[in-house]
Amino acid sequence: MVGRPDHERLFILKLHPSTSNFRMSNNGEKKMKRIALCFLLPASCFLLLLSCNKGTTTAVVVPANPTEVVATVNGANITNADLDIAIKGRLQRVDQEIYEIKKGALSELVETTLIEEAAKKQGKSADDYMKENIEDKVSAPTDEDIKKFYDQRKEQMGGKSFKEAEGQIKAYLEQSRKQAVRAQLLNGLKASGNVKVLLSPPRIEVEVGDNPSIGPKNAPITIIEFTDYQCPFCSRVRPTIKQITEEYKDKVRYVLRDFPLSFHQFAKKAHEAARCAGDQGKYWDYSNELWAHQQALQPDKLKEYAKATKLNMKKFDECLDKGKYTKEVEENVAYGASVGAQGTPSFFINGIFFSGARPYADFKVVIDQELNK
């Protein structure tokens, strides 16, 4: 699905919900089902309080005392500081969700303003302007268009026959054509309207540590990826990472941090093996072997790849068999969760959270924005 327009991915998801470009942890899947309610409900209550309050009193939020005891267990104290550490990752994910909501709403406000101004200049209502410049310019999809779309994506239709999917495909094609014309119209309005978006995404301080990296340490852009050698979406994004490190050679430092998911049976040991290869200066050579053989990461295979990478097998076997890096990999996973990583691949571009096997163009937008600051 990577590389398709977002609206097409959503269409395919409706027909075949198992398709995604992001592998989430078990806990993450459960949390995502609740997250909208978990943070939108308090937000709506807060807005309700503001709208219902007729007084002039201004609420002052007093920061919690980090040493304040919030619970005791058999005489042991749990403080606000302990609580903050425990929920840090979750709060950062909520901050990101709030930003995405604001970003979407801001985009709609900007577009609405541009359309209203353009309509006013022509002495028309916004609805008439939109009808004339969008709806009237879109042709209805033909039977041939619908059949061609179905044939090209038959495997992604969740087993639906052409007759079952025909209505949905027709509606989708009509809508996507309208969206394309609308996007073209808005791009023109934005270009002539001198639009500047100043909303900044939340930034999370993520440590590089002594994890393997490519690129200069003093590069203006640092991309940290929490990844899983058994994750298909992590594998899918490898060409994009390669393109970034080649095209932004002196401007980007790419850092790989371990984040093997618990339901990937062989991932954790694969990450340990890569670090053992790193002891011999061949982390990236061995890493490439793991991505190339992602479907076969059993322990005996890990040693085969070590031979293919021409490692000192005695040193490699001792490192892997004794679990030299078991603790370090586990600590990486815990740290990733603490900064908001919930699945793989999860990226932080100069602290800006960025998830999923996104196309190169998506990365380029963020990287160029950071470089142009």
XYZ file of C-alpha atoms in Angstrom:
373
model
C 0.000 0.000 0.000
C 2.951 2.367 0.387
C 3.092 4.851 -2.444
C -0.672 5.013 -3.013
C -2.500 8.286 -2.274
C -3.855 8.446 1.273
C -7.462 8.497 0.105
C -6.895 5.335 -1.954
C -5.314 3.583 1.043
C -8.395 4.475 3.075
C -10.644 3.060 0.365
C -8.726 -0.218 0.312
C -8.804 -0.327 4.109
C -12.593 -0.135 4.047
C -12.734 -3.101 1.708
C -9.920 -5.013 3.364
C -9.252 -3.780 6.955
C -6.099 -5.880 7.496
C -4.038 -3.580 5.224
C -1.754 -1.071 6.985
C 1.731 0.402 6.829
C 2.467 0.342 10.533
C 2.941 -2.614 12.885
C 1.591 -1.890 16.344
C 2.293 -3.585 19.647
C -0.504 -5.614 21.249
C -1.014 -2.981 23.915
C -0.928 -0.306 21.243
C -3.839 -1.851 19.335
C -5.986 -1.923 22.465
C -5.058 1.628 23.396
C -5.765 3.034 19.934
C -9.342 1.736 20.144
C -9.801 3.819 23.279
C -7.563 6.799 22.657
C -10.098 9.050 20.918
C -12.514 8.659 23.819
C -9.738 8.840 26.407
C -8.521 12.271 25.460
C -11.409 13.792 23.531
C -13.901 13.239 26.319
C -11.892 15.222 28.893
C -11.306 17.896 26.246
C -15.028 18.171 25.521
C -15.784 18.379 29.233
C -13.187 21.125 29.567
C -14.750 23.086 26.711
C -18.178 22.594 28.256
C -16.923 24.056 31.530
C -15.547 27.070 29.683
C -18.769 27.665 27.787
C -20.957 27.225 30.865
C -18.858 29.427 33.148
C -20.416 32.884 33.206
C -18.043 34.226 35.842
C -14.872 36.204 35.241
C -12.548 34.043 37.313
C -9.487 32.849 35.407
C -8.369 29.335 36.251
C -4.708 29.027 37.172
C -3.056 25.658 36.649
C -0.515 25.034 39.375
C 2.241 22.543 38.439
C 2.169 19.416 40.560
C 4.867 19.088 43.180
C 7.091 16.233 41.899
C 7.850 15.095 45.452
C 4.201 14.971 46.484
C 3.126 11.460 47.495
C 0.117 10.299 45.461
C -0.076 6.740 46.797
C 1.568 4.388 49.264
C 2.038 0.639 48.965
C 3.046 -1.191 52.132
C 4.713 1.948 53.374
C 6.528 2.691 50.086
C 5.721 6.076 48.557
C 4.694 6.713 44.956
C 5.252 10.361 44.019
C 4.108 12.646 41.233
C 7.571 12.223 39.707
C 7.086 8.433 39.581
C 3.692 8.940 37.966
C 5.080 11.357 35.377
C 7.712 8.818 34.334
C 5.098 6.058 34.045
C 2.782 8.058 31.774
C 5.373 10.057 29.811
C 5.031 8.041 26.619
C 1.239 8.068 26.719
C 1.091 11.826 27.261
C 3.449 12.401 24.352
C 1.203 10.304 22.123
C -1.769 12.394 23.236
C 0.176 15.588 22.428
C 0.799 14.193 18.946
C -2.882 13.324 18.486
C -3.892 16.838 19.568
C -1.410 18.324 17.106
C -2.794 16.209 14.252
C -6.325 17.377 15.099
C -5.203 21.015 15.172
C -3.265 20.585 11.932
C -6.302 19.130 10.170
C -8.623 21.818 11.507
C -6.168 24.573 10.540
C -5.910 23.203 7.012
C -9.700 23.274 6.707
C -9.864 26.853 8.032
C -7.204 28.018 5.581
C -8.948 26.346 2.646
C -12.377 27.668 3.645
C -10.988 31.203 3.914
C -9.334 30.980 0.492
C -12.498 29.669 -1.162
C -14.711 32.311 0.461
C -12.358 35.099 -0.641
C -12.174 33.759 -4.214
C -15.968 33.424 -4.377
C -16.453 36.953 -3.032
C -14.191 38.401 -5.740
C -16.456 36.795 -8.360
C -19.642 37.910 -6.590
C -20.696 34.323 -5.875
C -21.481 32.225 -2.850
C -18.875 29.703 -1.738
C -21.214 26.846 -2.714
C -21.757 28.203 -6.235
C -18.031 28.806 -6.635
C -17.227 25.229 -5.583
C -19.896 23.787 -7.880
C -18.644 25.749 -10.880
C -14.944 25.072 -10.272
C -15.100 21.490 -9.011
C -18.318 19.531 -9.503
C -19.048 20.851 -12.999
C -15.509 19.989 -14.123
C -15.572 16.342 -13.007
C -16.727 13.656 -15.423
C -18.490 10.546 -14.148
C -16.433 7.310 -14.235
C -17.310 4.974 -17.090
C -18.035 1.257 -16.719
C -14.605 0.658 -18.233
C -12.961 2.858 -15.579
C -14.670 0.948 -12.784
C -13.766 -2.476 -14.192
C -10.147 -1.439 -14.772
C -9.835 -0.216 -11.181
C -11.237 -3.496 -9.872
C -8.968 -5.669 -12.037
C -5.849 -3.761 -10.965
C -6.672 -4.112 -7.257
C -8.577 -7.379 -7.140
C -6.286 -8.934 -4.528
C -6.893 -5.998 -2.204
C -10.678 -6.195 -2.380
C -11.072 -8.600 0.517
C -12.603 -11.326 -1.650
C -15.421 -9.143 -2.992
C -16.697 -9.863 -6.494
C -16.846 -7.089 -9.078
C -20.602 -6.817 -8.655
C -20.247 -6.482 -4.877
C -17.552 -3.821 -5.130
C -18.857 -1.930 -8.172
C -20.940 0.616 -6.259
C -18.161 1.436 -3.821
C -15.612 1.765 -6.610
C -17.845 4.123 -8.584
C -18.419 6.335 -5.543
C -14.718 6.279 -4.755
C -13.678 7.239 -8.295
C -16.181 10.095 -8.343
C -14.945 11.361 -4.998
C -11.258 10.979 -5.853
C -11.731 12.944 -9.077
C -13.448 15.720 -7.167
C -10.628 15.692 -4.627
C -8.025 15.947 -7.390
C -9.749 18.947 -8.984
C -10.292 20.522 -5.557
C -6.619 20.032 -4.659
C -5.541 21.643 -7.935
C -7.856 24.583 -7.287
C -6.637 25.044 -3.714
C -2.987 24.788 -4.723
C -3.553 27.684 -7.084
C -5.372 29.713 -4.426
C -2.638 29.015 -1.878
C 0.091 30.040 -4.298
C -1.594 33.375 -4.987
C -2.828 33.865 -1.435
C 0.526 34.048 0.361
C -0.413 31.396 2.921
C 1.963 30.812 5.822
C 1.307 27.980 8.268
C 3.080 28.657 11.563
C 1.669 25.816 13.675
C 4.590 23.810 15.060
C 4.488 20.060 15.778
C 5.404 18.832 19.260
C 9.031 17.823 19.652
C 10.207 14.967 21.807
C 13.743 14.787 23.081
C 15.007 11.366 22.033
C 18.515 10.284 22.949
C 20.864 8.904 20.319
C 22.997 7.029 22.842
C 25.636 4.669 21.467
C 23.262 3.132 18.932
C 24.444 2.409 15.357
C 24.221 5.388 13.036
C 24.991 6.592 9.518
C 26.057 10.155 8.797
C 27.978 12.886 10.629
C 27.328 13.372 14.341
C 27.006 17.122 13.836
C 24.451 16.834 11.017
C 21.609 19.391 11.254
C 19.023 16.614 10.912
C 18.900 13.537 13.136
C 16.478 10.758 12.221
C 16.004 8.126 14.920
C 14.111 4.992 13.945
C 12.706 2.463 16.391
C 12.522 -0.653 14.267
C 11.939 -4.408 14.279
C 13.849 -6.771 11.991
C 10.778 -8.991 11.646
C 8.368 -6.147 10.840
C 7.362 -6.172 7.130
C 6.706 -2.430 7.105
C 10.165 -1.742 8.519
C 11.614 -3.784 5.679
C 9.496 -1.921 3.163
C 10.903 1.456 4.213
C 14.575 0.408 3.761
C 14.875 1.825 0.212
C 13.537 5.139 1.498
C 16.107 5.257 4.310
C 18.853 4.438 1.805
C 17.698 7.238 -0.481
C 17.621 9.727 2.396
C 21.127 8.883 3.619
C 22.492 9.109 0.066
C 20.770 12.318 -1.006
C 21.249 14.150 2.305
C 24.677 12.643 2.904
C 26.208 15.469 4.982
C 22.954 16.840 6.353
C 21.307 13.801 7.936
C 22.369 11.423 10.667
C 20.286 8.247 10.727
C 20.164 6.278 13.988
C 18.686 2.796 14.426
C 17.257 1.813 17.813
C 15.980 -1.667 18.665
C 12.227 -2.087 19.110
C 11.435 -5.792 18.541
C 7.731 -6.383 19.142
C 6.750 -9.124 21.566
C 4.712 -11.102 19.009
C 7.656 -11.390 16.607
C 9.249 -14.618 17.790
C 12.723 -14.149 16.333
C 13.077 -10.365 16.262
C 14.685 -9.845 19.654
C 17.502 -12.318 19.006
C 18.013 -10.823 15.542
C 18.590 -7.413 17.112
C 21.067 -8.943 19.542
C 22.859 -10.645 16.642
C 23.169 -7.358 14.758
C 24.814 -5.787 17.788
C 27.208 -8.723 18.037
C 28.142 -8.075 14.408
C 28.643 -4.448 15.371
C 31.371 -5.539 17.795
C 33.329 -6.579 14.717
C 32.595 -3.360 12.821
C 30.005 -4.932 10.538
C 26.684 -3.855 12.002
C 25.276 -2.479 8.753
C 26.528 -5.361 6.611
C 24.820 -7.810 8.940
C 21.741 -5.599 9.198
C 21.366 -5.769 5.413
C 21.487 -9.575 5.619
C 18.667 -9.558 8.169
C 16.448 -7.347 6.030
C 17.195 -9.460 2.962
C 16.195 -12.672 4.790
C 13.431 -11.288 6.971
C 11.286 -14.400 6.609
C 14.027 -16.635 8.054
C 15.438 -15.223 11.297
C 15.645 -18.426 13.341
C 18.733 -18.676 15.619
C 20.575 -21.080 13.297
C 19.927 -18.749 10.369
C 21.391 -15.830 12.310
C 24.677 -17.733 12.421
C 24.503 -18.492 8.702
C 24.218 -14.783 7.988
C 27.195 -14.156 10.254
C 29.263 -16.498 8.083
C 28.008 -14.753 4.947
C 29.119 -11.453 6.456
C 32.541 -13.022 7.131
C 32.469 -12.474 10.872
C 34.765 -14.182 13.358
C 32.349 -16.988 14.232
C 33.874 -17.825 17.586
C 33.415 -14.264 18.811
C 29.975 -13.972 17.240
C 28.690 -17.257 18.709
C 29.967 -16.374 22.157
C 28.370 -12.941 22.008
C 24.999 -14.257 20.815
C 24.836 -17.426 22.930
C 25.736 -15.610 26.142
C 23.176 -12.875 25.493
C 25.686 -10.048 25.667
C 23.159 -7.555 24.307
C 19.912 -8.980 25.699
C 19.606 -6.300 28.355
C 20.539 -3.485 25.974
C 17.862 -4.500 23.469
C 15.275 -4.706 26.258
C 16.299 -1.265 27.505
C 15.890 0.131 23.994
C 12.338 -1.208 23.853
C 11.477 0.299 27.232
C 13.020 3.603 26.227
C 11.129 3.656 22.932
C 7.834 3.173 24.757
C 8.755 5.966 27.174
C 9.136 8.489 24.343
C 5.901 7.481 22.619
C 6.859 4.716 20.185
C 3.936 2.322 20.019
C 4.733 0.233 16.968
C 7.157 -0.045 14.095
C 8.560 1.708 12.268
C 8.502 4.832 14.473
C 10.680 7.783 13.489
C 11.724 10.975 15.226
C 13.019 13.632 12.821
C 14.721 16.245 14.996
C 12.262 15.166 17.665
C 9.182 15.305 15.403
C 7.253 12.030 15.571
C 6.723 10.331 12.221
C 5.283 6.821 11.952
C 4.785 4.161 9.315
C 6.441 3.080 6.077
C 5.982 6.468 4.441
C 7.221 7.301 0.934
C 10.375 9.346 0.417
C 8.362 12.465 -0.464
C 6.810 12.543 3.022
C 10.217 12.420 4.696
C 11.556 15.053 2.304
C 8.885 17.568 3.305
C 9.828 17.373 6.993
C 13.587 17.276 6.351
C 13.496 20.290 4.020
C 11.351 22.255 6.468
C 13.913 21.605 9.190
C 16.825 22.556 6.931
C 15.134 25.802 5.889
C 14.673 27.034 9.446
